[in-house]
Tab-separated table of C-alpha atoms and ligand atoms in Angstrom:
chain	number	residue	atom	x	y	z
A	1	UNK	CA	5.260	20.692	-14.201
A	2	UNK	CA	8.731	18.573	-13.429
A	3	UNK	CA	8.803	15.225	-14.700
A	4	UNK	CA	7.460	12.740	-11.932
A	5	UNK	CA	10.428	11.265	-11.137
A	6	UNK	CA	11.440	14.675	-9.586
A	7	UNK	CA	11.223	15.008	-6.194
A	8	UNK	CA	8.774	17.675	-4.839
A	9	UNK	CA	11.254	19.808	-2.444
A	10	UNK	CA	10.454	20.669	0.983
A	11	UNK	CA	7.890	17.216	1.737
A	12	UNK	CA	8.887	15.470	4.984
A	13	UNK	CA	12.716	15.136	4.717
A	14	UNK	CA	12.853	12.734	7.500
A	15	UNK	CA	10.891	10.181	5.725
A	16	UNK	CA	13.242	7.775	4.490
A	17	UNK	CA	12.035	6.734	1.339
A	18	UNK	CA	11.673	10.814	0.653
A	19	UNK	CA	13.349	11.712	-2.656
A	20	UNK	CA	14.986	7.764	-3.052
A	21	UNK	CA	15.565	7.399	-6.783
A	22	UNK	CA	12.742	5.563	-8.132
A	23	UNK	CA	11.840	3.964	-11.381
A	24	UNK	CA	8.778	2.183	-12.884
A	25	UNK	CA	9.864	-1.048	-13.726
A	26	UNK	CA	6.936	-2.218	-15.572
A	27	UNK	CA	2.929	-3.854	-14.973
A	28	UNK	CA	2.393	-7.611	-14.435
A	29	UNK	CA	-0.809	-9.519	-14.765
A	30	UNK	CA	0.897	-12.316	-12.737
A	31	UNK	CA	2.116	-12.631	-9.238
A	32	UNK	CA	4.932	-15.117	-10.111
A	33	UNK	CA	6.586	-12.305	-12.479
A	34	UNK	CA	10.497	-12.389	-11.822
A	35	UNK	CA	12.103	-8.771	-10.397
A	36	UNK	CA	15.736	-8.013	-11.871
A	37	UNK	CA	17.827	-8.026	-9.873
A	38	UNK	CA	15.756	-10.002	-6.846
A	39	UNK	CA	16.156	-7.401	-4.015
A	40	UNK	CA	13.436	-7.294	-1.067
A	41	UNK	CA	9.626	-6.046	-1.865
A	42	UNK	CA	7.467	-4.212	-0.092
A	43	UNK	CA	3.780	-4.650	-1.358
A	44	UNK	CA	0.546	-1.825	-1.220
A	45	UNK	CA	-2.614	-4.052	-0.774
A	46	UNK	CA	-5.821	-1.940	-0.406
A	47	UNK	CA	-9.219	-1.611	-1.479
A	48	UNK	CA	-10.131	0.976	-5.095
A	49	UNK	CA	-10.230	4.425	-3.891
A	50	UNK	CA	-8.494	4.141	-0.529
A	51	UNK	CA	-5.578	6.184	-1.355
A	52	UNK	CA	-3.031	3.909	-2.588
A	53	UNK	CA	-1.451	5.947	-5.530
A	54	UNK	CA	-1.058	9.012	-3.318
A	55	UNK	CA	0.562	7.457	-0.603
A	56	UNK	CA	2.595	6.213	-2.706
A	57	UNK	CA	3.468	9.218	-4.636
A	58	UNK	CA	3.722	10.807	-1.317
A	59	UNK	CA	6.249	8.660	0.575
A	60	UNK	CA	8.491	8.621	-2.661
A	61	UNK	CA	7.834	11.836	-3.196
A	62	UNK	CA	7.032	12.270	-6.470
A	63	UNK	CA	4.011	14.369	-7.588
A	64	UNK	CA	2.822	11.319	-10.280
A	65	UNK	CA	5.140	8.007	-10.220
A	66	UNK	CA	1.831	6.249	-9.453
A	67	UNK	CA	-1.601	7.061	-11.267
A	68	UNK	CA	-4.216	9.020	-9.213
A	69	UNK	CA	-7.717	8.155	-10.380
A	70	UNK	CA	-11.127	10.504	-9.720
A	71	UNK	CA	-12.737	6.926	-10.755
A	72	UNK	CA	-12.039	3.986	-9.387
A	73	UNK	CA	-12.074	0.985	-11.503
A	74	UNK	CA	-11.006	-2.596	-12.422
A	75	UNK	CA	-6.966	-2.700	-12.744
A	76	UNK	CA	-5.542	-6.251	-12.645
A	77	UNK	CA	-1.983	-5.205	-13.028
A	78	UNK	CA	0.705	-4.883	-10.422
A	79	UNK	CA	2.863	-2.185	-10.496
A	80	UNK	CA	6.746	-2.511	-9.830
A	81	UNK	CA	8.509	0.123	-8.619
A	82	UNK	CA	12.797	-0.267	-7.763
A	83	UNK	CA	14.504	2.082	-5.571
A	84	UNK	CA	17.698	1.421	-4.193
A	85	UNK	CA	17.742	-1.752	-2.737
A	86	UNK	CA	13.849	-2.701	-2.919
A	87	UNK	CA	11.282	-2.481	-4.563
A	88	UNK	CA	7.423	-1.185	-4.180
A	89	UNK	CA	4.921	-3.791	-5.722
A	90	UNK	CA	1.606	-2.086	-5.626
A	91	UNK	CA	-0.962	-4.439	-6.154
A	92	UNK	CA	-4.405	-3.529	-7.820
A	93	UNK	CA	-6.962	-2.019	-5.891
A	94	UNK	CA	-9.947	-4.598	-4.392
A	95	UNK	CA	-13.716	-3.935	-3.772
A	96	UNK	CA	-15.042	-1.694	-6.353
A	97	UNK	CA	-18.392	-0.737	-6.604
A	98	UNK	CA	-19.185	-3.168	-9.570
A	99	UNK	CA	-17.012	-5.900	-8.937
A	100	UNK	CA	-18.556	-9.371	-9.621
A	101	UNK	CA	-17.965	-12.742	-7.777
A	102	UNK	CA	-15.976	-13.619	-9.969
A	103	UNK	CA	-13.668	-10.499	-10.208
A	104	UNK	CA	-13.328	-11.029	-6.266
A	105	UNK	CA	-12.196	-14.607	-7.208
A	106	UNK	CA	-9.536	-13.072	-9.089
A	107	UNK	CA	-8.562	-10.880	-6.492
A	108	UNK	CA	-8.384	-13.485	-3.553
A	109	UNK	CA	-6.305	-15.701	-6.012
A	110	UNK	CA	-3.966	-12.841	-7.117
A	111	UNK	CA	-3.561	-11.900	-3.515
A	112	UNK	CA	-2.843	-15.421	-1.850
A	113	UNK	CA	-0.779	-16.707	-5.324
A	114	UNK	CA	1.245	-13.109	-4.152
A	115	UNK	CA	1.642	-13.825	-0.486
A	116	UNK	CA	2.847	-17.428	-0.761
A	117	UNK	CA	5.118	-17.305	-4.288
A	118	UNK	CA	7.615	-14.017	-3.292
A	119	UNK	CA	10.516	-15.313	-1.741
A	120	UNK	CA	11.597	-11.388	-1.262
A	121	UNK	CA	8.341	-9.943	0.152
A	122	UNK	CA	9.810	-8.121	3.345
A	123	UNK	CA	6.016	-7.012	4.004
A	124	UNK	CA	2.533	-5.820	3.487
A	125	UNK	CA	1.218	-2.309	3.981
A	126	UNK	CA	-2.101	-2.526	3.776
A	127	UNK	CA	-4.192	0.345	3.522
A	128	UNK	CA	-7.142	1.789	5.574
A	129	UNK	CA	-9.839	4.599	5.225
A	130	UNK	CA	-9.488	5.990	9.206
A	131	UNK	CA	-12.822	7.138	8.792
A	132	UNK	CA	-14.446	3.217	7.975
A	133	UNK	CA	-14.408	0.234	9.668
A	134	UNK	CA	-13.257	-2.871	7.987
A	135	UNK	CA	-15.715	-4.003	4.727
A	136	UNK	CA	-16.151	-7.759	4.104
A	137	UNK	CA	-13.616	-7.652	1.425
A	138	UNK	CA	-11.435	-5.822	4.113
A	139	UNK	CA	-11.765	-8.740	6.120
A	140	UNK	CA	-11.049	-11.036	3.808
A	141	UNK	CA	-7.713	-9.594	2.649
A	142	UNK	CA	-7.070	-9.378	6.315
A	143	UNK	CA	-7.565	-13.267	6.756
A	144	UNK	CA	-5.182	-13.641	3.595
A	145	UNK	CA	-2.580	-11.501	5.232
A	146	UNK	CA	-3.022	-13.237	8.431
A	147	UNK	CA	-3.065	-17.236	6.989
A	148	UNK	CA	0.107	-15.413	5.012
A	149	UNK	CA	2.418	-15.124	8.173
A	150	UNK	CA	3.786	-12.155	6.478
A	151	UNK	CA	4.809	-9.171	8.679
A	152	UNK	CA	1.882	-6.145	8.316
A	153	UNK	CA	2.150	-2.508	8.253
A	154	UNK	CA	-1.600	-0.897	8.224
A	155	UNK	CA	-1.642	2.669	7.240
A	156	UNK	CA	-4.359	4.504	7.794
A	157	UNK	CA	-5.219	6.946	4.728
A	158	UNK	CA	-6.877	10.585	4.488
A	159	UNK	CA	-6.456	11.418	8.542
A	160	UNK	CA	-6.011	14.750	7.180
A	161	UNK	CA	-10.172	14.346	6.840
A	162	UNK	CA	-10.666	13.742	11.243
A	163	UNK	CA	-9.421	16.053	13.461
A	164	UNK	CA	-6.400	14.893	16.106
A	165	UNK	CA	-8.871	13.937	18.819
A	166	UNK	CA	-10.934	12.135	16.105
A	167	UNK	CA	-7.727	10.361	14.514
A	168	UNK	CA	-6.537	9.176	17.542
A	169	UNK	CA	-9.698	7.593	18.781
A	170	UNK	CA	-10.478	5.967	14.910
A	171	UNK	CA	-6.722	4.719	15.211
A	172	UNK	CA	-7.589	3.067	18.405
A	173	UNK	CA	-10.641	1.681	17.565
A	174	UNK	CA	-8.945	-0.052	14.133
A	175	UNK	CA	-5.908	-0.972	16.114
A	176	UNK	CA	-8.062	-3.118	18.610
A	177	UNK	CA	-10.507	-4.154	16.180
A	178	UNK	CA	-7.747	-5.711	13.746
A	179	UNK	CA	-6.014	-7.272	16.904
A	180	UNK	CA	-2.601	-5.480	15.504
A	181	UNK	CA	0.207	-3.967	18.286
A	182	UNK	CA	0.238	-0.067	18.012
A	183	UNK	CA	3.468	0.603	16.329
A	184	UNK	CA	2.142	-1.880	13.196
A	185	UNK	CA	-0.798	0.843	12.505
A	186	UNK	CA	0.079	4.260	11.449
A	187	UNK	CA	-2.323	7.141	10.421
A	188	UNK	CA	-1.425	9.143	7.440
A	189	UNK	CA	-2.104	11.732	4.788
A	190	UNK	CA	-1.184	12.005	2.089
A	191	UNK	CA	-2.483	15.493	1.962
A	192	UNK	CA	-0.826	17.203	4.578
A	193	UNK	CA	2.157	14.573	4.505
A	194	UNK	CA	1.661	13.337	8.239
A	195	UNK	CA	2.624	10.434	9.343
A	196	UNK	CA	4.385	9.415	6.622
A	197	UNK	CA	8.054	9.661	8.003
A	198	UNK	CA	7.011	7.500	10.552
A	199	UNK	CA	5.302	4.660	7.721
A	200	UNK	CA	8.460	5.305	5.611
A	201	UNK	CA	11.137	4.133	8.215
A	202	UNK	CA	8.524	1.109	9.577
A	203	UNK	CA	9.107	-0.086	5.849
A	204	UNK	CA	12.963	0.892	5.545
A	205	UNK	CA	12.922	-1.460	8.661
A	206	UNK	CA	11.523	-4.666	7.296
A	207	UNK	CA	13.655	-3.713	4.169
A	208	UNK	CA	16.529	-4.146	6.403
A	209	UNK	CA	15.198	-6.994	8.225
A	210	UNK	CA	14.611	-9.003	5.124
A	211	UNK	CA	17.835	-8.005	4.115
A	212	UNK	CA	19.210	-9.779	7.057
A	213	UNK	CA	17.255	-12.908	8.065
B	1	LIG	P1	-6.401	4.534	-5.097
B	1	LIG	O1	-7.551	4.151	-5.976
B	1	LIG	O2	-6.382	3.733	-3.818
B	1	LIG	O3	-5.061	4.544	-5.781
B	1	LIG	O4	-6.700	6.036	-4.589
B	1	LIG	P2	-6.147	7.426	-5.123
B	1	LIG	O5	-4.770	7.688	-4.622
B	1	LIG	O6	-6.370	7.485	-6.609
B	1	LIG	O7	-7.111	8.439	-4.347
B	1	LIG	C1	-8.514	8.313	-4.412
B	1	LIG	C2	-9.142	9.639	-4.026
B	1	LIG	O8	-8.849	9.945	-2.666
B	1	LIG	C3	-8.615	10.817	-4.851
B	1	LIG	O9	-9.684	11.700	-5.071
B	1	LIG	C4	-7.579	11.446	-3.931
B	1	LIG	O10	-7.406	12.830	-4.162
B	1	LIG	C5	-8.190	11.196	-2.552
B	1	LIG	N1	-7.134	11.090	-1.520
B	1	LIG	C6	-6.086	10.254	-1.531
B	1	LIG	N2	-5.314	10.433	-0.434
B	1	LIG	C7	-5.875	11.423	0.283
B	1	LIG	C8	-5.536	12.077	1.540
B	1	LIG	O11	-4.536	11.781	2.212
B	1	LIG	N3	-6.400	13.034	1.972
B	1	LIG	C9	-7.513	13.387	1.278
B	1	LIG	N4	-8.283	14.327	1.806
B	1	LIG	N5	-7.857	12.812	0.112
B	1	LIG	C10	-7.056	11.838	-0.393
């Protein structure tokens, strides 16, 4: 297998972020952690399980830049990722199964100490299930990201798993029910690659617009 910083030929060329140089820069326990050089961020926010490394190894990608777990579990680390001119901060996974009060704590205050200390955050793409309504801890991050004033991207993971009548309607129904405009929600696989050229240059956008407000 070629090294995961390779990119996988022949995925969605149009994407932008397809086949950008990308390195790991390291895991941080805290959200105040200082990125070298300070360049725009784009963060991944979403609950265990939802698909977060594989979108992101899919929009870069790269077969394995970010882990892909069978079991989901308690990481407390966020990931840095630079490319050229930003970088992807993917945030640990919320909600799983045996998460405790007070490892929800943790999460809320890791999420909200994010949102208000990064001077560079250019946005939030915050991941769905297109199959599931919103969970409470769903809505929660969603009142975070809303009390944030940070711009949103929502994109909706495993569409590959409806058919297109199906994903269209689900996409509708979480569009309205999140009270977001149409072109902030996007459905996605990771498996099939759709959607994702259309995600990548909604983040290359607020990459640029961060770049200059
Ligand atoms: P994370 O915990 O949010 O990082 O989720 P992972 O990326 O590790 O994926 C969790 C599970 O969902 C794994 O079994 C993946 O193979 C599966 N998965 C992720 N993305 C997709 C997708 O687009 N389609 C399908 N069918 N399965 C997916």
């Amino acid at each position: 297998m070629p090294p995961a910083s390779t990119p996988i030929p022949g995925d969605d060329p149009v994407n932008p972020l397809h086949s950008l140089p990308i390195e790991f820069v390291g895991s941080f326990p805290s959200p105040d952690v200082r990125l070298d050089p300070p360049q725009p961020e784009i963060a991944l926010v979403g609950r265990s399980n939802v698909g977060k490394s594989s979108l992101l190894n899919a929009l870069v990608g790269r077969r394995q830049i970010a882990r892909v777990s069978g079991t989901p579990g308690k990481t407390t680390l966020l990931n840095a990722y630079r490319l050229p001119g930003f970088y992807l901060v993917d945030l640990p996974g919320y909600g799983f199964a045996r998460a405790s009060k007070r490892d929800r704590q943790t999460y809320r205050r890791l999420l909200d100490g994010y949102l208000a200390q990064r001077a560079e955050l250019a946005g939030v793409v915050w991941l769905l299930d297109i199959r599931h309504d919103p969970s409470e801890e769903d809505w929660t991050v969603q009142e975070q990201l809303a009390a944030s004033g940070r711009p949103v991207l929502v994109a909706l993971t495993k569409s590959d798993k409806l058919g297109r009548q199906a994903q269209q309607a689900r996409t509708e129904r979480l569009t309205a029910l999140l009270g977001l405009a149409d072109d902030q929600v996007q459905a996605t696989s990771s498996r099939t690659g759709s959607g994702l050229s259309t995600l990548g240059a909604s983040i290359f956008a607020l990459v640029q617009a961060e770049k200059g407000a």
